[in-house]
mmCIF file of C-alpha atoms in Angstrom:
data_model
loop_
_atom_site.group_PDB
_atom_site.id
_atom_site.type_symbol
_atom_site.label_atom_id
_atom_site.label_comp_id
_atom_site.label_asym_id
_atom_site.label_seq_id
_atom_site.Cartn_x
_atom_site.Cartn_y
_atom_site.Cartn_z
ATOM 1 C CA UNK A 1 112.196 123.301 100.554
ATOM 2 C CA UNK A 2 108.786 121.904 101.413
ATOM 3 C CA UNK A 3 106.136 121.171 98.839
ATOM 4 C CA UNK A 4 102.445 121.692 99.461
ATOM 5 C CA UNK A 5 100.472 118.537 100.059
ATOM 6 C CA UNK A 6 97.628 118.641 97.489
ATOM 7 C CA UNK A 7 95.395 116.605 99.758
ATOM 8 C CA UNK A 8 95.935 119.100 102.574
ATOM 9 C CA UNK A 9 95.121 121.963 100.229
ATOM 10 C CA UNK A 10 91.951 120.207 99.120
ATOM 11 C CA UNK A 11 90.896 119.514 102.697
ATOM 12 C CA UNK A 12 91.457 123.135 103.644
ATOM 13 C CA UNK A 13 89.376 124.283 100.670
ATOM 14 C CA UNK A 14 86.551 121.896 101.624
ATOM 15 C CA UNK A 15 86.615 123.080 105.231
ATOM 16 C CA UNK A 16 86.495 126.672 104.006
ATOM 17 C CA UNK A 17 83.345 125.936 102.021
ATOM 18 C CA UNK A 18 81.546 124.733 105.136
ATOM 19 C CA UNK A 19 83.048 127.290 107.537
ATOM 20 C CA UNK A 20 80.375 129.932 106.989
ATOM 21 C CA UNK A 21 77.139 130.174 108.969
ATOM 22 C CA UNK A 22 74.935 130.828 105.944
ATOM 23 C CA UNK A 23 76.409 127.965 103.934
ATOM 24 C CA UNK A 24 76.246 125.683 106.990
ATOM 25 C CA UNK A 25 72.570 126.587 107.476
ATOM 26 C CA UNK A 26 71.856 125.703 103.846
ATOM 27 C CA UNK A 27 73.647 122.363 104.116
ATOM 28 C CA UNK A 28 71.771 121.448 107.294
ATOM 29 C CA UNK A 29 68.423 122.366 105.738
ATOM 30 C CA UNK A 30 69.177 120.205 102.698
ATOM 31 C CA UNK A 31 69.673 117.194 104.969
ATOM 32 C CA UNK A 32 65.942 116.621 104.537
ATOM 33 C CA UNK A 33 66.910 115.003 101.223
ATOM 34 C CA UNK A 34 64.771 117.298 99.095
ATOM 35 C CA UNK A 35 65.562 120.013 96.569
ATOM 36 C CA UNK A 36 65.087 123.604 97.774
ATOM 37 C CA UNK A 37 64.829 126.820 95.814
ATOM 38 C CA UNK A 38 67.335 129.593 96.448
ATOM 39 C CA UNK A 39 64.492 131.733 97.809
ATOM 40 C CA UNK A 40 63.468 129.058 100.329
ATOM 41 C CA UNK A 41 67.042 128.722 101.548
ATOM 42 C CA UNK A 42 67.399 132.500 101.795
ATOM 43 C CA UNK A 43 64.343 132.676 104.078
ATOM 44 C CA UNK A 44 65.597 129.737 106.107
ATOM 45 C CA UNK A 45 69.040 131.281 106.612
ATOM 46 C CA UNK A 46 67.660 134.771 107.184
ATOM 47 C CA UNK A 47 69.643 136.445 104.417
ATOM 48 C CA UNK A 48 68.869 138.231 101.162
ATOM 49 C CA UNK A 49 68.285 136.097 98.027
ATOM 50 C CA UNK A 50 71.287 137.705 96.329
ATOM 51 C CA UNK A 51 73.474 136.750 99.288
ATOM 52 C CA UNK A 52 72.372 133.123 99.403
ATOM 53 C CA UNK A 53 72.793 132.849 95.623
ATOM 54 C CA UNK A 54 76.492 133.658 95.956
ATOM 55 C CA UNK A 55 76.884 131.056 98.687
ATOM 56 C CA UNK A 56 75.071 128.414 96.637
ATOM 57 C CA UNK A 57 77.350 129.124 93.666
ATOM 58 C CA UNK A 58 80.353 128.328 95.853
ATOM 59 C CA UNK A 59 78.800 125.128 97.205
ATOM 60 C CA UNK A 60 77.895 123.952 93.695
ATOM 61 C CA UNK A 61 81.378 124.761 92.375
ATOM 62 C CA UNK A 62 82.891 122.925 95.328
ATOM 63 C CA UNK A 63 80.908 119.767 94.570
ATOM 64 C CA UNK A 64 78.769 119.775 97.712
ATOM 65 C CA UNK A 65 75.537 120.705 95.925
ATOM 66 C CA UNK A 66 74.005 120.033 92.529
ATOM 67 C CA UNK A 67 71.472 122.298 90.882
ATOM 68 C CA UNK A 68 68.829 122.276 88.216
ATOM 69 C CA UNK A 69 66.567 124.960 86.805
ATOM 70 C CA UNK A 70 62.863 124.755 86.092
ATOM 71 C CA UNK A 71 61.568 127.916 84.532
ATOM 72 C CA UNK A 72 62.699 130.830 86.636
ATOM 73 C CA UNK A 73 63.323 128.665 89.698
ATOM 74 C CA UNK A 74 66.704 127.316 90.684
ATOM 75 C CA UNK A 75 66.671 124.154 92.760
ATOM 76 C CA UNK A 76 69.623 122.795 94.718
ATOM 77 C CA UNK A 77 70.158 119.617 96.702
ATOM 78 C CA UNK A 78 73.024 117.773 98.328
ATOM 79 C CA UNK A 79 75.317 116.114 95.801
ATOM 80 C CA UNK A 80 74.728 112.674 97.291
ATOM 81 C CA UNK A 81 74.798 110.395 100.308
ATOM 82 C CA UNK A 82 78.525 110.946 100.902
ATOM 83 C CA UNK A 83 78.013 114.695 101.256
ATOM 84 C CA UNK A 84 75.067 114.089 103.593
ATOM 85 C CA UNK A 85 77.226 111.758 105.693
ATOM 86 C CA UNK A 86 79.935 114.415 105.917
ATOM 87 C CA UNK A 87 77.480 117.082 107.064
ATOM 88 C CA UNK A 88 75.791 114.726 109.543
ATOM 89 C CA UNK A 89 79.111 113.629 111.027
ATOM 90 C CA UNK A 90 80.314 117.206 111.422
ATOM 91 C CA UNK A 91 77.013 118.313 112.979
ATOM 92 C CA UNK A 92 77.281 115.499 115.533
ATOM 93 C CA UNK A 93 80.612 116.926 116.725
ATOM 94 C CA UNK A 94 79.054 120.229 117.793
ATOM 95 C CA UNK A 95 79.138 120.400 121.618
ATOM 96 C CA UNK A 96 75.715 119.666 123.143
ATOM 97 C CA UNK A 97 75.737 122.988 125.002
ATOM 98 C CA UNK A 98 75.852 124.855 121.691
ATOM 99 C CA UNK A 99 73.119 122.728 120.099
ATOM 100 C CA UNK A 100 70.823 123.001 123.098
ATOM 101 C CA UNK A 101 70.847 126.749 123.665
ATOM 102 C CA UNK A 102 67.563 128.182 125.036
ATOM 103 C CA UNK A 103 65.005 128.536 122.202
ATOM 104 C CA UNK A 104 64.059 132.023 121.050
ATOM 105 C CA UNK A 105 60.325 131.711 121.564
ATOM 106 C CA UNK A 106 57.532 129.135 121.498
ATOM 107 C CA UNK A 107 57.718 128.505 117.751
ATOM 108 C CA UNK A 108 61.412 127.630 117.881
ATOM 109 C CA UNK A 109 60.880 125.497 120.990
ATOM 110 C CA UNK A 110 58.105 123.547 119.249
ATOM 111 C CA UNK A 111 60.213 123.067 116.115
ATOM 112 C CA UNK A 112 63.169 121.875 118.177
ATOM 113 C CA UNK A 113 61.018 119.394 120.086
ATOM 114 C CA UNK A 114 59.598 118.027 116.837
ATOM 115 C CA UNK A 115 63.108 117.598 115.397
ATOM 116 C CA UNK A 116 64.239 115.753 118.523
ATOM 117 C CA UNK A 117 61.229 113.395 118.396
ATOM 118 C CA UNK A 118 61.747 112.420 114.779
ATOM 119 C CA UNK A 119 63.332 113.770 111.628
ATOM 120 C CA UNK A 120 65.029 112.732 108.431
ATOM 121 C CA UNK A 121 68.806 112.797 108.132
ATOM 122 C CA UNK A 122 69.040 113.076 104.334
ATOM 123 C CA UNK A 123 67.331 109.753 103.550
ATOM 124 C CA UNK A 124 67.050 107.888 106.859
ATOM 125 C CA UNK A 125 65.202 108.305 110.164
ATOM 126 C CA UNK A 126 66.814 110.096 113.091
ATOM 127 C CA UNK A 127 65.915 111.541 116.486
ATOM 128 C CA UNK A 128 64.158 109.418 119.088
ATOM 129 C CA UNK A 129 62.182 107.764 116.272
ATOM 130 C CA UNK A 130 65.349 106.619 114.515
ATOM 131 C CA UNK A 131 66.993 105.497 117.754
ATOM 132 C CA UNK A 132 63.919 103.532 118.879
ATOM 133 C CA UNK A 133 63.663 101.704 115.563
ATOM 134 C CA UNK A 134 67.410 100.990 115.589
ATOM 135 C CA UNK A 135 67.219 99.608 119.134
ATOM 136 C CA UNK A 136 64.248 97.421 118.191
ATOM 137 C CA UNK A 137 66.090 95.993 115.176
ATOM 138 C CA UNK A 138 69.110 95.281 117.377
ATOM 139 C CA UNK A 139 67.076 93.758 120.182
ATOM 140 C CA UNK A 140 65.464 91.303 117.766
ATOM 141 C CA UNK A 141 68.792 90.193 116.323
ATOM 142 C CA UNK A 142 68.161 91.870 112.975
ATOM 143 C CA UNK A 143 70.977 94.411 113.313
ATOM 144 C CA UNK A 144 74.426 94.042 114.883
ATOM 145 C CA UNK A 145 76.227 96.947 116.519
ATOM 146 C CA UNK A 146 79.191 95.173 118.116
ATOM 147 C CA UNK A 147 81.746 95.721 115.341
ATOM 148 C CA UNK A 148 80.010 98.448 113.414
ATOM 149 C CA UNK A 149 76.508 98.278 112.018
ATOM 150 C CA UNK A 150 75.608 95.215 109.952
ATOM 151 C CA UNK A 151 72.337 93.522 109.081
ATOM 152 C CA UNK A 152 72.177 89.876 110.057
ATOM 153 C CA UNK A 153 70.772 87.236 107.711
ATOM 154 C CA UNK A 154 67.577 87.416 109.744
ATOM 155 C CA UNK A 155 67.642 91.187 109.259
ATOM 156 C CA UNK A 156 67.844 90.909 105.478
ATOM 157 C CA UNK A 157 64.946 88.441 105.559
ATOM 158 C CA UNK A 158 62.981 90.794 107.841
ATOM 159 C CA UNK A 159 63.261 93.656 105.344
ATOM 160 C CA UNK A 160 61.987 91.380 102.580
ATOM 161 C CA UNK A 161 59.074 90.103 104.679
ATOM 162 C CA UNK A 162 58.160 93.676 105.633
ATOM 163 C CA UNK A 163 57.912 94.653 101.970
ATOM 164 C CA UNK A 164 61.007 96.842 102.079
ATOM 165 C CA UNK A 165 63.229 95.941 99.095
ATOM 166 C CA UNK A 166 66.991 96.217 99.542
ATOM 167 C CA UNK A 167 69.579 96.654 96.806
ATOM 168 C CA UNK A 168 72.080 93.989 97.843
ATOM 169 C CA UNK A 169 74.330 94.613 94.844
ATOM 170 C CA UNK A 170 74.768 98.355 95.263
ATOM 171 C CA UNK A 171 78.021 100.083 96.175
ATOM 172 C CA UNK A 172 76.480 101.873 99.134
ATOM 173 C CA UNK A 173 76.918 100.111 102.511
ATOM 174 C CA UNK A 174 73.822 98.170 103.453
ATOM 175 C CA UNK A 175 73.970 99.406 107.036
ATOM 176 C CA UNK A 176 75.951 102.265 108.524
ATOM 177 C CA UNK A 177 75.983 103.891 111.948
ATOM 178 C CA UNK A 178 75.153 107.591 111.957
ATOM 179 C CA UNK A 179 75.734 109.483 115.207
ATOM 180 C CA UNK A 180 72.509 111.244 116.176
ATOM 181 C CA UNK A 181 73.248 114.846 117.164
ATOM 182 C CA UNK A 182 70.273 115.136 119.529
ATOM 183 C CA UNK A 183 70.382 111.657 121.095
ATOM 184 C CA UNK A 184 74.192 111.292 120.992
ATOM 185 C CA UNK A 185 73.771 107.663 119.982
ATOM 186 C CA UNK A 186 73.995 105.979 116.566
ATOM 187 C CA UNK A 187 70.964 105.316 114.405
ATOM 188 C CA UNK A 188 70.644 103.220 111.246
ATOM 189 C CA UNK A 189 71.800 104.787 107.973
ATOM 190 C CA UNK A 190 73.055 103.292 104.719
ATOM 191 C CA UNK A 191 70.961 101.594 102.045
ATOM 192 C CA UNK A 192 68.750 99.766 104.558
ATOM 193 C CA UNK A 193 68.110 102.935 106.578
ATOM 194 C CA UNK A 194 67.167 104.765 103.381
ATOM 195 C CA UNK A 195 64.845 101.968 102.268
ATOM 196 C CA UNK A 196 63.111 101.890 105.651
ATOM 197 C CA UNK A 197 62.630 105.671 105.683
ATOM 198 C CA UNK A 198 61.314 105.685 102.126
ATOM 199 C CA UNK A 199 58.822 102.936 102.920
ATOM 200 C CA UNK A 200 57.714 104.669 106.129
ATOM 201 C CA UNK A 201 56.920 107.898 104.279
ATOM 202 C CA UNK A 202 55.355 106.290 101.209
ATOM 203 C CA UNK A 203 53.151 103.936 103.248
ATOM 204 C CA UNK A 204 52.059 106.664 105.660
ATOM 205 C CA UNK A 205 53.784 105.205 108.715
ATOM 206 C CA UNK A 206 55.347 108.627 109.196
ATOM 207 C CA UNK A 207 54.447 112.058 107.897
ATOM 208 C CA UNK A 208 56.411 115.263 107.551
ATOM 209 C CA UNK A 209 55.782 118.133 109.960
ATOM 210 C CA UNK A 210 55.649 121.393 108.005
ATOM 211 C CA UNK A 211 58.282 121.964 105.348
ATOM 212 C CA UNK A 212 61.376 121.009 107.354
ATOM 213 C CA UNK A 213 63.088 117.779 108.364
ATOM 214 C CA UNK A 214 60.782 116.885 111.260
ATOM 215 C CA UNK A 215 58.553 113.817 110.904
ATOM 216 C CA UNK A 216 56.035 112.230 113.222
ATOM 217 C CA UNK A 217 54.645 108.756 113.572
ATOM 218 C CA UNK A 218 51.047 108.199 112.471
ATOM 219 C CA UNK A 219 48.485 105.878 114.111
ATOM 220 C CA UNK A 220 49.011 103.502 111.175
ATOM 221 C CA UNK A 221 52.768 103.646 111.759
ATOM 222 C CA UNK A 222 52.368 102.937 115.463
ATOM 223 C CA UNK A 223 50.417 99.787 114.680
ATOM 224 C CA UNK A 224 52.804 98.644 111.933
ATOM 225 C CA UNK A 225 55.947 99.144 114.034
ATOM 226 C CA UNK A 226 54.259 97.407 116.954
ATOM 227 C CA UNK A 227 53.473 94.426 114.729
ATOM 228 C CA UNK A 228 56.838 94.343 112.945
ATOM 229 C CA UNK A 229 59.227 95.263 115.754
ATOM 230 C CA UNK A 230 57.271 95.073 118.986
ATOM 231 C CA UNK A 231 57.601 98.797 119.661
ATOM 232 C CA UNK A 232 54.868 99.751 122.178
ATOM 233 C CA UNK A 233 52.173 102.106 120.915
ATOM 234 C CA UNK A 234 52.837 105.609 122.212
ATOM 235 C CA UNK A 235 56.591 105.119 122.533
ATOM 236 C CA UNK A 236 57.258 107.162 119.403
ATOM 237 C CA UNK A 237 55.026 110.167 120.125
#
């Protein structure tokens, strides 16, 4: 007589939570790192508010989302960096042909182009923007990619000199490779990637495009990244 492996049962239950197009759409939207209302997610997924509410209940119960209420609004967000990493890693496994289907109109084409140029993956930079910054850090000896991502001593000093504080005592990895689903190459994630993204948005080096995950470099950001990393002006547009 065989006994059920509890880990296998748990994995199957987790996969079942994600294996729904509406729930997957909600998880991908929440990769922008912000809290969304149920109504916003319903519009994003193209379903009725009552429908998305049921899906969100399942994701909260399954530990993938956390929620809070403010007045009559219900806000949800990803339960943490580990959930974001799971969603990112799964999204990167989608075959390119399925990701790059022909856009359904000019608006979708423009949104897709903006996402490919630059976006947030939960709390770090992705798209061509994230890849370009990662390559610049590597080229200057600040980041190693040979045996997994790791900041060098010079890299840690660079973050400090750039006014980007790092939590060196935290449990989260300082640097982690995240496979970019549009570029099909790894960009910088982990605590250092999050700190860099946070600084870029707070200092106005980057700005969000609309209400989604897309971000774009600003003229100030072009100058700063040219000074700090030698990235040519115009390379991130």
